[in-house]
């Protein structure tokens, strides 16, 4: 039997099979570090509870609140964030996680939180001051408010991208932030009120990247993160949308990429 020519049906079928196989391999095997490292997460149908803890390594009443926040780690329907403030830094121990931006955020949040003054440890749940935080369990925080905004947060070698998609009933103007968050941090405190203590901390915000959006069209926002996680820490990212700069959260999503 003679070999098939280029125009034979068998040769054309073999060529088509080879093309399809090559395309499938290309889709299954991302090329380059950017594609291989990419990951994304999409928000759900309900709004998670957003818990913000204002804390400091220099405050001896803060470790119990830090431990309480750590117990919320990984809870379904709960986003737990620790903002380290810097007004304790001059009182014996400088907190390496503290930022003036977080102190400013705590002070500004008094406009909507109901708190009369800034203090540590302060817990704010869904934009409201919550002094009885120690009585709240993870189950009690798991509210099931239907979402009016969808968020998709993704990361690749070039940075972070957030897709904000307002739906029916969404606020006309949205604000929010992307937080760069580390778990599994440890500090041996050498001075101040917690001298001699070893603190174990989760949910620590290392960077806060704000955003705002007006209109009803879905938009994609891009962010660049500059901080590197400490050795032994586990990093994840959180995107939160609110109905005002310091308003009530209307959606949140957590992104954790496999290392």
PDB file of C-alpha atoms in Angstrom:
ATOM      1  CA  UNK A   1       0.000   0.000   0.000  1.00  0.00           C
ATOM      2  CA  UNK A   2       1.401   3.404  -0.924  1.00  0.00           C
ATOM      3  CA  UNK A   3       2.001   6.200   1.630  1.00  0.00           C
ATOM      4  CA  UNK A   4      -0.768   8.822   1.800  1.00  0.00           C
ATOM      5  CA  UNK A   5      -0.140  12.056  -0.051  1.00  0.00           C
ATOM      6  CA  UNK A   6      -0.552  15.537   1.543  1.00  0.00           C
ATOM      7  CA  UNK A   7      -4.024  15.797   0.086  1.00  0.00           C
ATOM      8  CA  UNK A   8      -5.246  12.386   1.274  1.00  0.00           C
ATOM      9  CA  UNK A   9      -8.033  12.224   3.899  1.00  0.00           C
ATOM     10  CA  UNK A  10      -5.779  10.221   6.255  1.00  0.00           C
ATOM     11  CA  UNK A  11      -2.988  12.824   6.134  1.00  0.00           C
ATOM     12  CA  UNK A  12      -5.468  15.638   6.775  1.00  0.00           C
ATOM     13  CA  UNK A  13      -6.963  13.725   9.750  1.00  0.00           C
ATOM     14  CA  UNK A  14      -3.510  13.116  11.235  1.00  0.00           C
ATOM     15  CA  UNK A  15      -2.612  16.786  10.867  1.00  0.00           C
ATOM     16  CA  UNK A  16      -5.846  17.866  12.552  1.00  0.00           C
ATOM     17  CA  UNK A  17      -5.244  15.433  15.442  1.00  0.00           C
ATOM     18  CA  UNK A  18      -1.725  16.790  15.943  1.00  0.00           C
ATOM     19  CA  UNK A  19      -3.012  20.388  16.002  1.00  0.00           C
ATOM     20  CA  UNK A  20      -5.701  19.614  18.585  1.00  0.00           C
ATOM     21  CA  UNK A  21      -3.230  17.711  20.767  1.00  0.00           C
ATOM     22  CA  UNK A  22      -0.730  20.585  20.687  1.00  0.00           C
ATOM     23  CA  UNK A  23      -3.423  23.107  21.612  1.00  0.00           C
ATOM     24  CA  UNK A  24      -4.580  20.982  24.531  1.00  0.00           C
ATOM     25  CA  UNK A  25      -1.029  20.666  25.836  1.00  0.00           C
ATOM     26  CA  UNK A  26      -0.539  24.419  25.580  1.00  0.00           C
ATOM     27  CA  UNK A  27      -3.683  25.044  27.662  1.00  0.00           C
ATOM     28  CA  UNK A  28      -2.771  22.438  30.258  1.00  0.00           C
ATOM     29  CA  UNK A  29       0.836  23.635  30.667  1.00  0.00           C
ATOM     30  CA  UNK A  30       1.147  27.408  31.349  1.00  0.00           C
ATOM     31  CA  UNK A  31       4.291  28.942  29.922  1.00  0.00           C
ATOM     32  CA  UNK A  32       6.474  31.083  32.186  1.00  0.00           C
ATOM     33  CA  UNK A  33       6.449  31.930  35.888  1.00  0.00           C
ATOM     34  CA  UNK A  34       3.609  34.454  35.543  1.00  0.00           C
ATOM     35  CA  UNK A  35       1.075  31.887  34.359  1.00  0.00           C
ATOM     36  CA  UNK A  36       2.310  29.156  36.683  1.00  0.00           C
ATOM     37  CA  UNK A  37       2.046  31.390  39.766  1.00  0.00           C
ATOM     38  CA  UNK A  38      -1.375  32.886  38.966  1.00  0.00           C
ATOM     39  CA  UNK A  39      -4.338  32.264  41.271  1.00  0.00           C
ATOM     40  CA  UNK A  40      -7.708  33.884  41.909  1.00  0.00           C
ATOM     41  CA  UNK A  41     -10.700  33.845  44.266  1.00  0.00           C
ATOM     42  CA  UNK A  42     -14.281  35.016  43.839  1.00  0.00           C
ATOM     43  CA  UNK A  43     -16.658  36.278  46.517  1.00  0.00           C
ATOM     44  CA  UNK A  44     -19.765  34.311  47.435  1.00  0.00           C
ATOM     45  CA  UNK A  45     -23.478  35.035  47.507  1.00  0.00           C
ATOM     46  CA  UNK A  46     -23.383  36.444  51.052  1.00  0.00           C
ATOM     47  CA  UNK A  47     -21.245  39.069  52.814  1.00  0.00           C
ATOM     48  CA  UNK A  48     -18.582  37.838  55.267  1.00  0.00           C
ATOM     49  CA  UNK A  49     -18.212  39.521  58.645  1.00  0.00           C
ATOM     50  CA  UNK A  50     -15.199  41.838  58.542  1.00  0.00           C
ATOM     51  CA  UNK A  51     -13.389  41.975  61.901  1.00  0.00           C
ATOM     52  CA  UNK A  52     -10.758  44.676  62.409  1.00  0.00           C
ATOM     53  CA  UNK A  53      -8.544  44.528  65.504  1.00  0.00           C
ATOM     54  CA  UNK A  54      -6.493  47.591  66.453  1.00  0.00           C
ATOM     55  CA  UNK A  55      -3.605  46.326  68.533  1.00  0.00           C
ATOM     56  CA  UNK A  56       0.029  46.847  69.527  1.00  0.00           C
ATOM     57  CA  UNK A  57       2.902  44.693  70.748  1.00  0.00           C
ATOM     58  CA  UNK A  58       3.521  47.376  73.390  1.00  0.00           C
ATOM     59  CA  UNK A  59       0.094  46.994  75.003  1.00  0.00           C
ATOM     60  CA  UNK A  60      -0.215  44.356  77.739  1.00  0.00           C
ATOM     61  CA  UNK A  61      -3.988  44.039  77.324  1.00  0.00           C
ATOM     62  CA  UNK A  62      -3.643  43.260  73.612  1.00  0.00           C
ATOM     63  CA  UNK A  63      -2.316  39.651  73.569  1.00  0.00           C
ATOM     64  CA  UNK A  64      -5.712  38.170  74.607  1.00  0.00           C
ATOM     65  CA  UNK A  65      -7.321  40.021  71.687  1.00  0.00           C
ATOM     66  CA  UNK A  66      -4.555  38.820  69.365  1.00  0.00           C
ATOM     67  CA  UNK A  67      -5.259  35.221  70.427  1.00  0.00           C
ATOM     68  CA  UNK A  68      -8.997  35.726  69.951  1.00  0.00           C
ATOM     69  CA  UNK A  69      -8.398  36.998  66.434  1.00  0.00           C
ATOM     70  CA  UNK A  70      -6.095  34.064  65.689  1.00  0.00           C
ATOM     71  CA  UNK A  71      -8.942  31.703  66.611  1.00  0.00           C
ATOM     72  CA  UNK A  72     -10.982  33.218  63.764  1.00  0.00           C
ATOM     73  CA  UNK A  73      -8.346  32.288  61.180  1.00  0.00           C
ATOM     74  CA  UNK A  74      -9.817  30.242  58.369  1.00  0.00           C
ATOM     75  CA  UNK A  75     -13.411  30.596  59.598  1.00  0.00           C
ATOM     76  CA  UNK A  76     -15.955  30.423  56.817  1.00  0.00           C
ATOM     77  CA  UNK A  77     -17.795  33.729  56.521  1.00  0.00           C
ATOM     78  CA  UNK A  78     -15.304  35.716  58.631  1.00  0.00           C
ATOM     79  CA  UNK A  79     -12.459  38.011  57.534  1.00  0.00           C
ATOM     80  CA  UNK A  80     -10.051  38.746  60.404  1.00  0.00           C
ATOM     81  CA  UNK A  81      -7.562  41.627  60.175  1.00  0.00           C
ATOM     82  CA  UNK A  82      -5.112  43.024  62.737  1.00  0.00           C
ATOM     83  CA  UNK A  83      -4.019  46.651  62.312  1.00  0.00           C
ATOM     84  CA  UNK A  84      -1.004  47.499  64.495  1.00  0.00           C
ATOM     85  CA  UNK A  85      -1.044  51.149  65.606  1.00  0.00           C
ATOM     86  CA  UNK A  86       2.073  53.189  66.350  1.00  0.00           C
ATOM     87  CA  UNK A  87       1.100  55.330  69.364  1.00  0.00           C
ATOM     88  CA  UNK A  88       2.570  52.747  71.735  1.00  0.00           C
ATOM     89  CA  UNK A  89       5.975  52.824  70.024  1.00  0.00           C
ATOM     90  CA  UNK A  90       7.382  55.601  72.224  1.00  0.00           C
ATOM     91  CA  UNK A  91       6.519  53.794  75.456  1.00  0.00           C
ATOM     92  CA  UNK A  92       9.306  51.226  75.593  1.00  0.00           C
ATOM     93  CA  UNK A  93       8.835  48.865  72.645  1.00  0.00           C
ATOM     94  CA  UNK A  94       8.637  49.619  68.918  1.00  0.00           C
ATOM     95  CA  UNK A  95       6.157  47.375  67.145  1.00  0.00           C
ATOM     96  CA  UNK A  96       7.648  46.458  63.758  1.00  0.00           C
ATOM     97  CA  UNK A  97       4.178  45.891  62.289  1.00  0.00           C
ATOM     98  CA  UNK A  98       2.831  49.294  63.362  1.00  0.00           C
ATOM     99  CA  UNK A  99       2.140  51.988  60.774  1.00  0.00           C
ATOM    100  CA  UNK A 100       0.975  55.606  61.131  1.00  0.00           C
ATOM    101  CA  UNK A 101      -1.573  54.830  58.402  1.00  0.00           C
ATOM    102  CA  UNK A 102      -3.282  52.335  60.685  1.00  0.00           C
ATOM    103  CA  UNK A 103      -3.428  54.851  63.539  1.00  0.00           C
ATOM    104  CA  UNK A 104      -4.984  57.361  61.147  1.00  0.00           C
ATOM    105  CA  UNK A 105      -7.477  54.744  60.021  1.00  0.00           C
ATOM    106  CA  UNK A 106      -8.494  53.974  63.590  1.00  0.00           C
ATOM    107  CA  UNK A 107      -8.981  57.653  64.394  1.00  0.00           C
ATOM    108  CA  UNK A 108     -10.989  58.287  61.224  1.00  0.00           C
ATOM    109  CA  UNK A 109     -13.212  55.255  61.809  1.00  0.00           C
ATOM    110  CA  UNK A 110     -14.686  56.928  64.914  1.00  0.00           C
ATOM    111  CA  UNK A 111     -16.968  58.846  62.557  1.00  0.00           C
ATOM    112  CA  UNK A 112     -18.866  55.667  61.721  1.00  0.00           C
ATOM    113  CA  UNK A 113     -17.928  53.105  64.395  1.00  0.00           C
ATOM    114  CA  UNK A 114     -19.654  54.734  67.358  1.00  0.00           C
ATOM    115  CA  UNK A 115     -16.452  54.727  69.438  1.00  0.00           C
ATOM    116  CA  UNK A 116     -15.849  57.882  71.481  1.00  0.00           C
ATOM    117  CA  UNK A 117     -12.057  57.573  71.355  1.00  0.00           C
ATOM    118  CA  UNK A 118      -9.297  55.343  70.009  1.00  0.00           C
ATOM    119  CA  UNK A 119      -8.028  52.579  72.263  1.00  0.00           C
ATOM    120  CA  UNK A 120      -6.317  49.204  72.217  1.00  0.00           C
ATOM    121  CA  UNK A 121      -7.338  46.533  71.885  1.00  0.00           C
ATOM    122  CA  UNK A 122     -10.276  47.793  69.838  1.00  0.00           C
ATOM    123  CA  UNK A 123     -12.394  45.463  67.741  1.00  0.00           C
ATOM    124  CA  UNK A 124     -14.589  46.818  64.965  1.00  0.00           C
ATOM    125  CA  UNK A 125     -17.049  44.383  63.398  1.00  0.00           C
ATOM    126  CA  UNK A 126     -18.673  45.454  60.142  1.00  0.00           C
ATOM    127  CA  UNK A 127     -17.712  49.106  60.827  1.00  0.00           C
ATOM    128  CA  UNK A 128     -19.135  49.170  64.392  1.00  0.00           C
ATOM    129  CA  UNK A 129     -17.165  49.398  67.638  1.00  0.00           C
ATOM    130  CA  UNK A 130     -17.536  46.077  69.487  1.00  0.00           C
ATOM    131  CA  UNK A 131     -16.206  46.310  73.067  1.00  0.00           C
ATOM    132  CA  UNK A 132     -17.757  42.933  73.983  1.00  0.00           C
ATOM    133  CA  UNK A 133     -15.643  41.139  71.372  1.00  0.00           C
ATOM    134  CA  UNK A 134     -14.451  38.450  73.794  1.00  0.00           C
ATOM    135  CA  UNK A 135     -18.016  37.119  74.048  1.00  0.00           C
ATOM    136  CA  UNK A 136     -18.343  36.701  70.279  1.00  0.00           C
ATOM    137  CA  UNK A 137     -17.725  33.275  68.793  1.00  0.00           C
ATOM    138  CA  UNK A 138     -16.874  32.547  65.204  1.00  0.00           C
ATOM    139  CA  UNK A 139     -20.357  31.117  64.750  1.00  0.00           C
ATOM    140  CA  UNK A 140     -21.993  34.313  66.045  1.00  0.00           C
ATOM    141  CA  UNK A 141     -20.074  36.324  63.462  1.00  0.00           C
ATOM    142  CA  UNK A 142     -21.231  34.251  60.514  1.00  0.00           C
ATOM    143  CA  UNK A 143     -24.050  36.409  59.215  1.00  0.00           C
ATOM    144  CA  UNK A 144     -25.668  35.626  55.889  1.00  0.00           C
ATOM    145  CA  UNK A 145     -26.523  38.998  54.352  1.00  0.00           C
ATOM    146  CA  UNK A 146     -27.136  38.678  50.587  1.00  0.00           C
ATOM    147  CA  UNK A 147     -24.405  40.400  48.588  1.00  0.00           C
ATOM    148  CA  UNK A 148     -25.067  43.212  46.107  1.00  0.00           C
ATOM    149  CA  UNK A 149     -21.448  43.398  44.906  1.00  0.00           C
ATOM    150  CA  UNK A 150     -19.194  40.678  43.486  1.00  0.00           C
ATOM    151  CA  UNK A 151     -15.421  40.739  43.909  1.00  0.00           C
ATOM    152  CA  UNK A 152     -12.789  38.697  42.123  1.00  0.00           C
ATOM    153  CA  UNK A 153      -9.222  39.019  43.411  1.00  0.00           C
ATOM    154  CA  UNK A 154      -6.336  37.530  41.469  1.00  0.00           C
ATOM    155  CA  UNK A 155      -2.578  37.529  41.694  1.00  0.00           C
ATOM    156  CA  UNK A 156       0.244  36.755  39.310  1.00  0.00           C
ATOM    157  CA  UNK A 157       3.886  37.705  38.936  1.00  0.00           C
ATOM    158  CA  UNK A 158       2.912  41.249  37.908  1.00  0.00           C
ATOM    159  CA  UNK A 159       0.776  42.074  40.960  1.00  0.00           C
ATOM    160  CA  UNK A 160      -2.837  42.022  42.135  1.00  0.00           C
ATOM    161  CA  UNK A 161      -6.008  42.628  40.133  1.00  0.00           C
ATOM    162  CA  UNK A 162      -9.441  43.252  41.636  1.00  0.00           C
ATOM    163  CA  UNK A 163     -12.634  43.035  39.578  1.00  0.00           C
ATOM    164  CA  UNK A 164     -15.496  44.954  41.228  1.00  0.00           C
ATOM    165  CA  UNK A 165     -18.935  44.134  39.814  1.00  0.00           C
ATOM    166  CA  UNK A 166     -21.845  46.083  41.341  1.00  0.00           C
ATOM    167  CA  UNK A 167     -25.202  44.340  41.166  1.00  0.00           C
ATOM    168  CA  UNK A 168     -28.813  45.252  41.887  1.00  0.00           C
ATOM    169  CA  UNK A 169     -29.042  47.256  45.097  1.00  0.00           C
ATOM    170  CA  UNK A 170     -25.323  48.082  45.232  1.00  0.00           C
ATOM    171  CA  UNK A 171     -24.270  51.495  46.610  1.00  0.00           C
ATOM    172  CA  UNK A 172     -23.824  54.181  43.951  1.00  0.00           C
ATOM    173  CA  UNK A 173     -20.288  54.806  45.206  1.00  0.00           C
ATOM    174  CA  UNK A 174     -18.064  52.060  46.479  1.00  0.00           C
ATOM    175  CA  UNK A 175     -14.855  52.294  48.458  1.00  0.00           C
ATOM    176  CA  UNK A 176     -12.618  49.667  49.912  1.00  0.00           C
ATOM    177  CA  UNK A 177      -9.140  48.275  50.193  1.00  0.00           C
ATOM    178  CA  UNK A 178      -6.902  45.373  49.395  1.00  0.00           C
ATOM    179  CA  UNK A 179      -4.970  44.191  52.442  1.00  0.00           C
ATOM    180  CA  UNK A 180      -1.716  42.241  52.309  1.00  0.00           C
ATOM    181  CA  UNK A 181      -1.945  39.953  55.341  1.00  0.00           C
ATOM    182  CA  UNK A 182       0.504  37.624  57.121  1.00  0.00           C
ATOM    183  CA  UNK A 183      -0.206  34.717  59.460  1.00  0.00           C
ATOM    184  CA  UNK A 184       2.166  32.785  61.704  1.00  0.00           C
ATOM    185  CA  UNK A 185       4.219  35.742  62.945  1.00  0.00           C
ATOM    186  CA  UNK A 186       6.189  35.600  66.180  1.00  0.00           C
ATOM    187  CA  UNK A 187       7.848  38.307  68.261  1.00  0.00           C
ATOM    188  CA  UNK A 188       9.927  38.045  71.420  1.00  0.00           C
ATOM    189  CA  UNK A 189       9.287  41.381  73.147  1.00  0.00           C
ATOM    190  CA  UNK A 190      12.368  42.841  74.793  1.00  0.00           C
ATOM    191  CA  UNK A 191      10.933  45.919  76.515  1.00  0.00           C
ATOM    192  CA  UNK A 192       7.741  47.727  77.456  1.00  0.00           C
ATOM    193  CA  UNK A 193       4.595  46.291  79.021  1.00  0.00           C
ATOM    194  CA  UNK A 194       5.004  42.880  77.333  1.00  0.00           C
ATOM    195  CA  UNK A 195       8.708  42.505  78.140  1.00  0.00           C
ATOM    196  CA  UNK A 196       9.798  38.871  78.119  1.00  0.00           C
ATOM    197  CA  UNK A 197       6.670  37.667  76.323  1.00  0.00           C
ATOM    198  CA  UNK A 198       6.679  35.787  73.017  1.00  0.00           C
ATOM    199  CA  UNK A 199       3.717  36.934  70.953  1.00  0.00           C
ATOM    200  CA  UNK A 200       2.134  34.761  68.257  1.00  0.00           C
ATOM    201  CA  UNK A 201       0.097  36.775  65.792  1.00  0.00           C
ATOM    202  CA  UNK A 202      -2.135  36.098  62.780  1.00  0.00           C
ATOM    203  CA  UNK A 203      -4.069  38.273  60.372  1.00  0.00           C
ATOM    204  CA  UNK A 204      -1.463  41.046  60.575  1.00  0.00           C
ATOM    205  CA  UNK A 205      -1.978  43.663  57.866  1.00  0.00           C
ATOM    206  CA  UNK A 206       1.361  44.537  56.266  1.00  0.00           C
ATOM    207  CA  UNK A 207       0.052  46.787  53.487  1.00  0.00           C
ATOM    208  CA  UNK A 208      -3.264  48.554  52.935  1.00  0.00           C
ATOM    209  CA  UNK A 209      -4.090  49.530  49.355  1.00  0.00           C
ATOM    210  CA  UNK A 210      -7.234  51.717  49.147  1.00  0.00           C
ATOM    211  CA  UNK A 211      -9.555  52.063  46.170  1.00  0.00           C
ATOM    212  CA  UNK A 212     -12.807  53.801  45.225  1.00  0.00           C
ATOM    213  CA  UNK A 213     -15.290  53.392  42.394  1.00  0.00           C
ATOM    214  CA  UNK A 214     -18.377  55.210  41.152  1.00  0.00           C
ATOM    215  CA  UNK A 215     -20.942  53.835  38.728  1.00  0.00           C
ATOM    216  CA  UNK A 216     -22.649  50.554  38.005  1.00  0.00           C
ATOM    217  CA  UNK A 217     -20.213  49.059  35.516  1.00  0.00           C
ATOM    218  CA  UNK A 218     -17.783  46.316  36.462  1.00  0.00           C
ATOM    219  CA  UNK A 219     -14.216  47.617  36.715  1.00  0.00           C
ATOM    220  CA  UNK A 220     -10.789  46.061  37.085  1.00  0.00           C
ATOM    221  CA  UNK A 221      -8.338  47.703  39.488  1.00  0.00           C
ATOM    222  CA  UNK A 222      -4.629  46.893  39.659  1.00  0.00           C
ATOM    223  CA  UNK A 223      -2.325  47.013  42.687  1.00  0.00           C
ATOM    224  CA  UNK A 224       1.383  46.508  43.320  1.00  0.00           C
ATOM    225  CA  UNK A 225       2.567  45.040  46.613  1.00  0.00           C
ATOM    226  CA  UNK A 226       6.064  45.934  47.802  1.00  0.00           C
ATOM    227  CA  UNK A 227       6.473  44.046  51.091  1.00  0.00           C
ATOM    228  CA  UNK A 228       7.893  40.545  51.424  1.00  0.00           C
ATOM    229  CA  UNK A 229       6.630  38.056  54.024  1.00  0.00           C
ATOM    230  CA  UNK A 230       8.898  37.216  56.931  1.00  0.00           C
ATOM    231  CA  UNK A 231      10.509  33.762  57.040  1.00  0.00           C
ATOM    232  CA  UNK A 232       7.987  31.255  58.348  1.00  0.00           C
ATOM    233  CA  UNK A 233       4.971  33.489  57.706  1.00  0.00           C
ATOM    234  CA  UNK A 234       2.074  32.553  55.443  1.00  0.00           C
ATOM    235  CA  UNK A 235       0.723  35.325  53.232  1.00  0.00           C
ATOM    236  CA  UNK A 236      -2.762  35.921  51.889  1.00  0.00           C
ATOM    237  CA  UNK A 237      -4.688  38.861  50.456  1.00  0.00           C
ATOM    238  CA  UNK A 238      -8.082  40.304  51.324  1.00  0.00           C
ATOM    239  CA  UNK A 239     -10.279  42.626  49.265  1.00  0.00           C
ATOM    240  CA  UNK A 240     -13.105  44.493  51.017  1.00  0.00           C
ATOM    241  CA  UNK A 241     -15.781  46.700  49.456  1.00  0.00           C
ATOM    242  CA  UNK A 242     -17.660  49.193  51.654  1.00  0.00           C
ATOM    243  CA  UNK A 243     -20.530  51.647  51.198  1.00  0.00           C
ATOM    244  CA  UNK A 244     -18.268  54.555  52.152  1.00  0.00           C
ATOM    245  CA  UNK A 245     -14.626  55.153  52.990  1.00  0.00           C
ATOM    246  CA  UNK A 246     -15.160  53.814  56.522  1.00  0.00           C
ATOM    247  CA  UNK A 247     -18.615  52.413  55.912  1.00  0.00           C
ATOM    248  CA  UNK A 248     -20.243  49.029  56.310  1.00  0.00           C
ATOM    249  CA  UNK A 249     -18.657  46.208  54.311  1.00  0.00           C
ATOM    250  CA  UNK A 250     -20.848  45.069  51.418  1.00  0.00           C
ATOM    251  CA  UNK A 251     -18.521  42.308  50.210  1.00  0.00           C
ATOM    252  CA  UNK A 252     -15.157  40.724  50.935  1.00  0.00           C
ATOM    253  CA  UNK A 253     -13.014  37.977  49.480  1.00  0.00           C
ATOM    254  CA  UNK A 254      -9.842  36.226  50.643  1.00  0.00           C
ATOM    255  CA  UNK A 255      -7.154  34.963  48.278  1.00  0.00           C
ATOM    256  CA  UNK A 256      -4.543  32.429  49.360  1.00  0.00           C
ATOM    257  CA  UNK A 257      -2.168  31.135  46.693  1.00  0.00           C
ATOM    258  CA  UNK A 258      -0.399  27.798  46.952  1.00  0.00           C
ATOM    259  CA  UNK A 259       3.319  28.185  47.433  1.00  0.00           C
TER     260      UNK A 259
END
